[in-house]
Coordinates of C-alpha atoms and ligand atoms in Angstrom, one line a residue:
X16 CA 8.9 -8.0 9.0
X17 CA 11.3 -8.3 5.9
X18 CA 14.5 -6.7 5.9
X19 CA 12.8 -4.9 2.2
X20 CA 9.8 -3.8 4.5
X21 CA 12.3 -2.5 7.3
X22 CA 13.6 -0.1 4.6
X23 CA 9.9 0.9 3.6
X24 CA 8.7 1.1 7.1
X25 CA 12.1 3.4 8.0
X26 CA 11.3 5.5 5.1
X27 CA 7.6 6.3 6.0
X28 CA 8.7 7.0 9.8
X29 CA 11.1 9.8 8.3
X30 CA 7.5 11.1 6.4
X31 CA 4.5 10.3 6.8
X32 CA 2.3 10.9 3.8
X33 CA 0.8 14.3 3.7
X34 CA 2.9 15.6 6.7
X35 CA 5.1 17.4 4.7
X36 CA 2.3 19.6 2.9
X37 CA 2.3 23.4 3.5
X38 CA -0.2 22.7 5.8
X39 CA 2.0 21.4 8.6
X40 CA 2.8 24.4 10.5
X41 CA -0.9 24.7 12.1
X42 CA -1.8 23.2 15.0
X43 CA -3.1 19.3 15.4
X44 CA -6.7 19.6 14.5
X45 CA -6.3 22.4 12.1
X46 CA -3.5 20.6 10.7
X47 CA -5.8 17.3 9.8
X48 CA -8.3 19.8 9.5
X49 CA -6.9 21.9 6.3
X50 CA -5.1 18.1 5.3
X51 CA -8.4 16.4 4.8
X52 CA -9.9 19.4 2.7
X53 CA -6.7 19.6 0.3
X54 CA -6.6 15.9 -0.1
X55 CA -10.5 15.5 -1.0
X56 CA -10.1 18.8 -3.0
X57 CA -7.0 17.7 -5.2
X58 CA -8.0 14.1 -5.2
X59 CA -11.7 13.6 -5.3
X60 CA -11.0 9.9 -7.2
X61 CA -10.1 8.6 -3.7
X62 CA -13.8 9.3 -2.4
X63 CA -15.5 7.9 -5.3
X64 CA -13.0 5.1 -5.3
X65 CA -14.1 4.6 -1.5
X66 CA -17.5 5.0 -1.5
X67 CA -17.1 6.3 2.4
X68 CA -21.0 6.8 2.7
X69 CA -21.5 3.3 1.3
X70 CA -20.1 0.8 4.2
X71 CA -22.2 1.6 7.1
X72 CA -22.5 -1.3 9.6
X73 CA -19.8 -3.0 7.2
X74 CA -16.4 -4.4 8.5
X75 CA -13.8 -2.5 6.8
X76 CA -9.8 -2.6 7.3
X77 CA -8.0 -0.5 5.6
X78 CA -4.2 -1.1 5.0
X79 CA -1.7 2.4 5.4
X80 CA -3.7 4.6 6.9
X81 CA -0.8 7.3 6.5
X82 CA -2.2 9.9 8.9
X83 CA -6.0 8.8 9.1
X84 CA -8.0 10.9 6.6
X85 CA -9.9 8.1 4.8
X86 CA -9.9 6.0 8.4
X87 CA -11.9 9.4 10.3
X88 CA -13.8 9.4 6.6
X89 CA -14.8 5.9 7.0
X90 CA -15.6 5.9 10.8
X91 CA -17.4 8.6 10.3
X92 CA -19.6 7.4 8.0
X93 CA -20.4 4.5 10.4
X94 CA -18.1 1.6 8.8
X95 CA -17.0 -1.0 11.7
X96 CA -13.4 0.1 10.6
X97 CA -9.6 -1.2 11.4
X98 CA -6.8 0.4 9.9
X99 CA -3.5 -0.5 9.9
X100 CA 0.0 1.2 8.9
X101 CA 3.8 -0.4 9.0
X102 CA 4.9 2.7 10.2
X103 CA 4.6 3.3 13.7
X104 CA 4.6 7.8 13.3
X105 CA 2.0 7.4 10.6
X106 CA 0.3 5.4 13.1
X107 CA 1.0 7.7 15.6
X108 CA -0.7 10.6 14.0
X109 CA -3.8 8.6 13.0
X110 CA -4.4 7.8 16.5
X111 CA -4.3 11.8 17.0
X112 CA -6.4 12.2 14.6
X113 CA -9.0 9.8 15.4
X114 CA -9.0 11.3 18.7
X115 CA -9.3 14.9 17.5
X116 CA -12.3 13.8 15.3
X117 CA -13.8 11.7 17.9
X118 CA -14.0 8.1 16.0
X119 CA -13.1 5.3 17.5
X120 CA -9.0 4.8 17.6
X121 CA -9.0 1.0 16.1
X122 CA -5.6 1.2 14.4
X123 CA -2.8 -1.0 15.1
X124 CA 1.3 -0.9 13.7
X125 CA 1.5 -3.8 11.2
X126 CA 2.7 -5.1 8.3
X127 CA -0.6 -5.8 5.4
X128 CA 2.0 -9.1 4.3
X129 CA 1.0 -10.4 7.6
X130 CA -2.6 -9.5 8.8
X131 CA -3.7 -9.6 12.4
X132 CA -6.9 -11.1 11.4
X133 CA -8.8 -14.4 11.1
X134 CA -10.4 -15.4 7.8
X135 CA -13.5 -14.0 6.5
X136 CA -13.2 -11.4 9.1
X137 CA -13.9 -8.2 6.6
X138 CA -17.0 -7.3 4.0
X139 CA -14.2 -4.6 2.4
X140 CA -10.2 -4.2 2.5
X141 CA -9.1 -0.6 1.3
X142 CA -5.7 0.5 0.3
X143 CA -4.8 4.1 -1.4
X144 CA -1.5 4.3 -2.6
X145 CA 0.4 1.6 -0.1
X146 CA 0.4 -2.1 -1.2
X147 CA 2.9 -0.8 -4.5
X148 CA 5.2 0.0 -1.5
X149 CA 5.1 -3.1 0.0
X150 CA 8.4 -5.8 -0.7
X151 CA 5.8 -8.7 -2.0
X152 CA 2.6 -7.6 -2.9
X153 CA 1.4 -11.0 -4.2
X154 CA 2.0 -12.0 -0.4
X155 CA -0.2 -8.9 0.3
X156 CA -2.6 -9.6 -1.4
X157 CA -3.1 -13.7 -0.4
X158 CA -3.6 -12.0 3.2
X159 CA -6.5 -9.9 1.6
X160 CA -7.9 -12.5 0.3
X161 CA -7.8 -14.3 3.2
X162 CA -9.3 -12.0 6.1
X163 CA -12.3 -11.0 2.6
X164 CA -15.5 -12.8 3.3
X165 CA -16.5 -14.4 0.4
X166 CA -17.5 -12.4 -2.1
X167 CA -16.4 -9.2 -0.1
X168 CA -14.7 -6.5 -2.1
X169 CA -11.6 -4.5 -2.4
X170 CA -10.5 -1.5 -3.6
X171 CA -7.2 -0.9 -4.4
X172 CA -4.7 2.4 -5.6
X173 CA -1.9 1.4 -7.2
X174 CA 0.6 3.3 -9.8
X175 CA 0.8 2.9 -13.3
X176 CA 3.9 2.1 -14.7
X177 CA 2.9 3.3 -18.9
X178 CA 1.9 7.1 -18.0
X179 CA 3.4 10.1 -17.6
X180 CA 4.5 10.2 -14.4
X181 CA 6.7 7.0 -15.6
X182 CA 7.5 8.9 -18.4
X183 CA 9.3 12.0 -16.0
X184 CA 11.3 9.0 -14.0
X185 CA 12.6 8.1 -16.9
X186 CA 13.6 11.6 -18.4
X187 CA 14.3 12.5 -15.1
X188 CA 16.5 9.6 -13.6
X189 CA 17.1 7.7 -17.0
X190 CA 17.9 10.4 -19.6
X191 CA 18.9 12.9 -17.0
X192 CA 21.8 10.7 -15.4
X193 CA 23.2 9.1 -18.0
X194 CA 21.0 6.0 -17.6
X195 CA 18.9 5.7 -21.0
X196 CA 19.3 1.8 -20.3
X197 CA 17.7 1.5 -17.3
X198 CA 14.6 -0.2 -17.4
X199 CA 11.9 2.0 -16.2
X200 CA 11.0 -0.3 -13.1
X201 CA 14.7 -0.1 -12.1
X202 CA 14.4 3.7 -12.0
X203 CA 11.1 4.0 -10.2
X204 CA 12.3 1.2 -7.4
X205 CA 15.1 3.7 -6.8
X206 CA 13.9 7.1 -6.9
X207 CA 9.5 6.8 -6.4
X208 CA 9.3 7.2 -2.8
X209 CA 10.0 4.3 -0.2
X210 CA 12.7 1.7 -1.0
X211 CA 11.7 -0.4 -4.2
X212 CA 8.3 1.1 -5.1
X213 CA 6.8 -0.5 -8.2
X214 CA 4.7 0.6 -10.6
X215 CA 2.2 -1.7 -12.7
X216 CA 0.5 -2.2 -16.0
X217 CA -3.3 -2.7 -16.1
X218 CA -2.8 -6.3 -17.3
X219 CA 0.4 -7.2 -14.4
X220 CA -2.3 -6.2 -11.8
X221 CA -5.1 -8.7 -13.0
X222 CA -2.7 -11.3 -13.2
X223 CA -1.6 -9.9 -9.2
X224 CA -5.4 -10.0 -9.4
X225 CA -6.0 -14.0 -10.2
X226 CA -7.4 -15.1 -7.1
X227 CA -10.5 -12.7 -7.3
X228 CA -13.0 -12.4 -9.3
X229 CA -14.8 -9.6 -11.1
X230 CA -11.6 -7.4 -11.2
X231 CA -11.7 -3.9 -12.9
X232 CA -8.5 -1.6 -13.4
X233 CA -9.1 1.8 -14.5
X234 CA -5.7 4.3 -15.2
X235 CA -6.9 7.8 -14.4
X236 CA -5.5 11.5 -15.0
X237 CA -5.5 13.4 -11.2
X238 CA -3.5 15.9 -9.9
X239 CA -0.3 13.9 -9.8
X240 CA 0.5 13.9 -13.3
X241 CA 0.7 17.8 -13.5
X242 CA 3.6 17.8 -10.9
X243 CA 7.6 16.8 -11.0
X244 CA 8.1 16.3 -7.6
X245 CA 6.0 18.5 -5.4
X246 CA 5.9 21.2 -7.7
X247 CA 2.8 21.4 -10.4
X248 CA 4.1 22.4 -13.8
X249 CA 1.0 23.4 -15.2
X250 CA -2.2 24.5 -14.7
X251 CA -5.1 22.3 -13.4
X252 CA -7.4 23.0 -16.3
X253 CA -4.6 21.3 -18.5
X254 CA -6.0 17.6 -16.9
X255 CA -8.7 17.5 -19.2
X256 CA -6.4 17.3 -22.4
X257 CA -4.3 14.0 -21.2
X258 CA -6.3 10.8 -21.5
X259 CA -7.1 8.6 -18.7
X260 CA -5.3 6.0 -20.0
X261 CA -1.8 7.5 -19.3
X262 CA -2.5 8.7 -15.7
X263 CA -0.3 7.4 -12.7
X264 CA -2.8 6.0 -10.5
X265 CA -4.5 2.7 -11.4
X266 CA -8.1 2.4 -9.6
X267 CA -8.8 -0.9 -8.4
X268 CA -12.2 -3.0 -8.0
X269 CA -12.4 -6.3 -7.2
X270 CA -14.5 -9.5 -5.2
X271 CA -13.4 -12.9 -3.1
Ligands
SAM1168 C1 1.9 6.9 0.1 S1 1.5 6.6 1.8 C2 -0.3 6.4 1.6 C3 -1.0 6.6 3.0 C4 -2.5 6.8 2.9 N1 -3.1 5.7 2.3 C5 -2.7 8.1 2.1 O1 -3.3 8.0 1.0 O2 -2.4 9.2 2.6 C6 2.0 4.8 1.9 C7 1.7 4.3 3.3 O3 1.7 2.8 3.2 C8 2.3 2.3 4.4 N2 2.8 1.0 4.0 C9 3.7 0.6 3.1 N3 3.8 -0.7 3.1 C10 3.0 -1.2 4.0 C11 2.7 -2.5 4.5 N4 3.3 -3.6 4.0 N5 1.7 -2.7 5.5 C12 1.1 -1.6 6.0 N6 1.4 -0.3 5.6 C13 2.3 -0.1 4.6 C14 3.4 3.3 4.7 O4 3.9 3.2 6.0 C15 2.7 4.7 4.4 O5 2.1 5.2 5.5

């Protein structure tokens, strides 16, 4: 693992993602319980992004599981699915959560820059909100291709560097400390989460994107980009009046 990734997987291990919602007091299956409903609740792009019901049979790996929601999903639904995650608690509490929900616990600690797979060994490879986290994503994203069958598909979340959310970093950590000169990727590397997380424009990740083919990046308003921080500054209903095209999260479709 790089020394970059260290930082990234260190960071995770301190908090896994979704471990820190109000939910965390209850206990284990409860917990993933009450975490699966608010996550499909607030987010429902990540199921239609997914398309759980739709892999049946299929081999699926899915890179940063977190703490296993869209693995149990997928396994659930029948998908032959691995998952993996760099950080070994997140890892940890998948397991526990695959247990609790009675899927099988195929989940491995490692790093998506350096798959533990042969070629052409998946018919999907699934990623929400991880591979913007990672220290070289174009390296990421040759092992993707790699362990695709041809023609197999991936799916990808990824953040969106021209939205709001981009917009508050740079009020936020620009304006707000003095930095106006900052550029913005500077800011959100610094400050977004893990160690050096990026955030992309629609036309960076097709060019990330070159080795596939039928690719198809789609900005989208969601939850996110009504909070500063974990605290929402106005009211759901408010979604429908910001276009999709200056949402944080870019949805990501695309074939070997
Ligand atoms: C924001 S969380 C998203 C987790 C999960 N997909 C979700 O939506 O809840 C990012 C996750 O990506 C993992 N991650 C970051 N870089 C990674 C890499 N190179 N390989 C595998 N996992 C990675 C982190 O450990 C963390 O669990």
């Amino acid at each position: 693992m790089t020394q970059a990734n260290f930082a990234v997987q260190t960071y995770w291990d301190s908090k896994p993602c979704g471990s820190l919602e109000p939910t965390a007091w209850k206990a284990p299956a409860e917990f993933f319980e009450a975490h699966a409903e608010l996550r499909y609740t607030r987010e429902p792009e990540i199921a239609a992004l997914a398309g759980f019901e739709k892999w049946r049979g299929q081999r699926v790996l899915e890179i940063g599981v977190g703490m296993g929601a869209d693995f149990v999903r997928f396994a659930k639904a029948k998908a032959k699915i691995c998952g993996i995650d760099l950080s070994r608690r997140s890892i940890g509490l998948a397991l526990q959560n695959a247990e609790i929900n009675d899927v099988p616990p195929t989940l491995l600690n490692a790093d998506g820059e350096s798959l533990p797979f042969p070629d052409e060994s998946f018919d999907l490879v699934y990623s929400w909100g991880v591979l913007h986290h990672t220290s070289d994503i174009d390296h990421a994203l040759l092992e993707i291709h790699r362990v695709l069958r041809p023609r197999g598909e991936c799916r990808l979340m990824l953040y969106h560097r021209w939205s709001l959310v981009g917009l508050q970093s740079y009020i936020r950590y620009g304006l707000g400390r003095l930095r106006p000169f900052t550029p913005l990727s500077k800011l959100i590397a610094a400050h977004v989460e893990s160690p050096g997380t990026k955030a992309y424009t629609a036309h960076e990740v097709k060019s990330l994107l070159r080795r596939f083919s039928a690719v198809e990046v789609k900005p989208v308003v969601t939850a996110y980009d009504l909070r500063i921080g974990r605290r929402r500054f106005a009211p759901r209903w408010m979604l429908r009046l910001i276009p999709d095209r200056l949402g944080w999260f870019l949805l990501i479709r695309a074939k070997k």
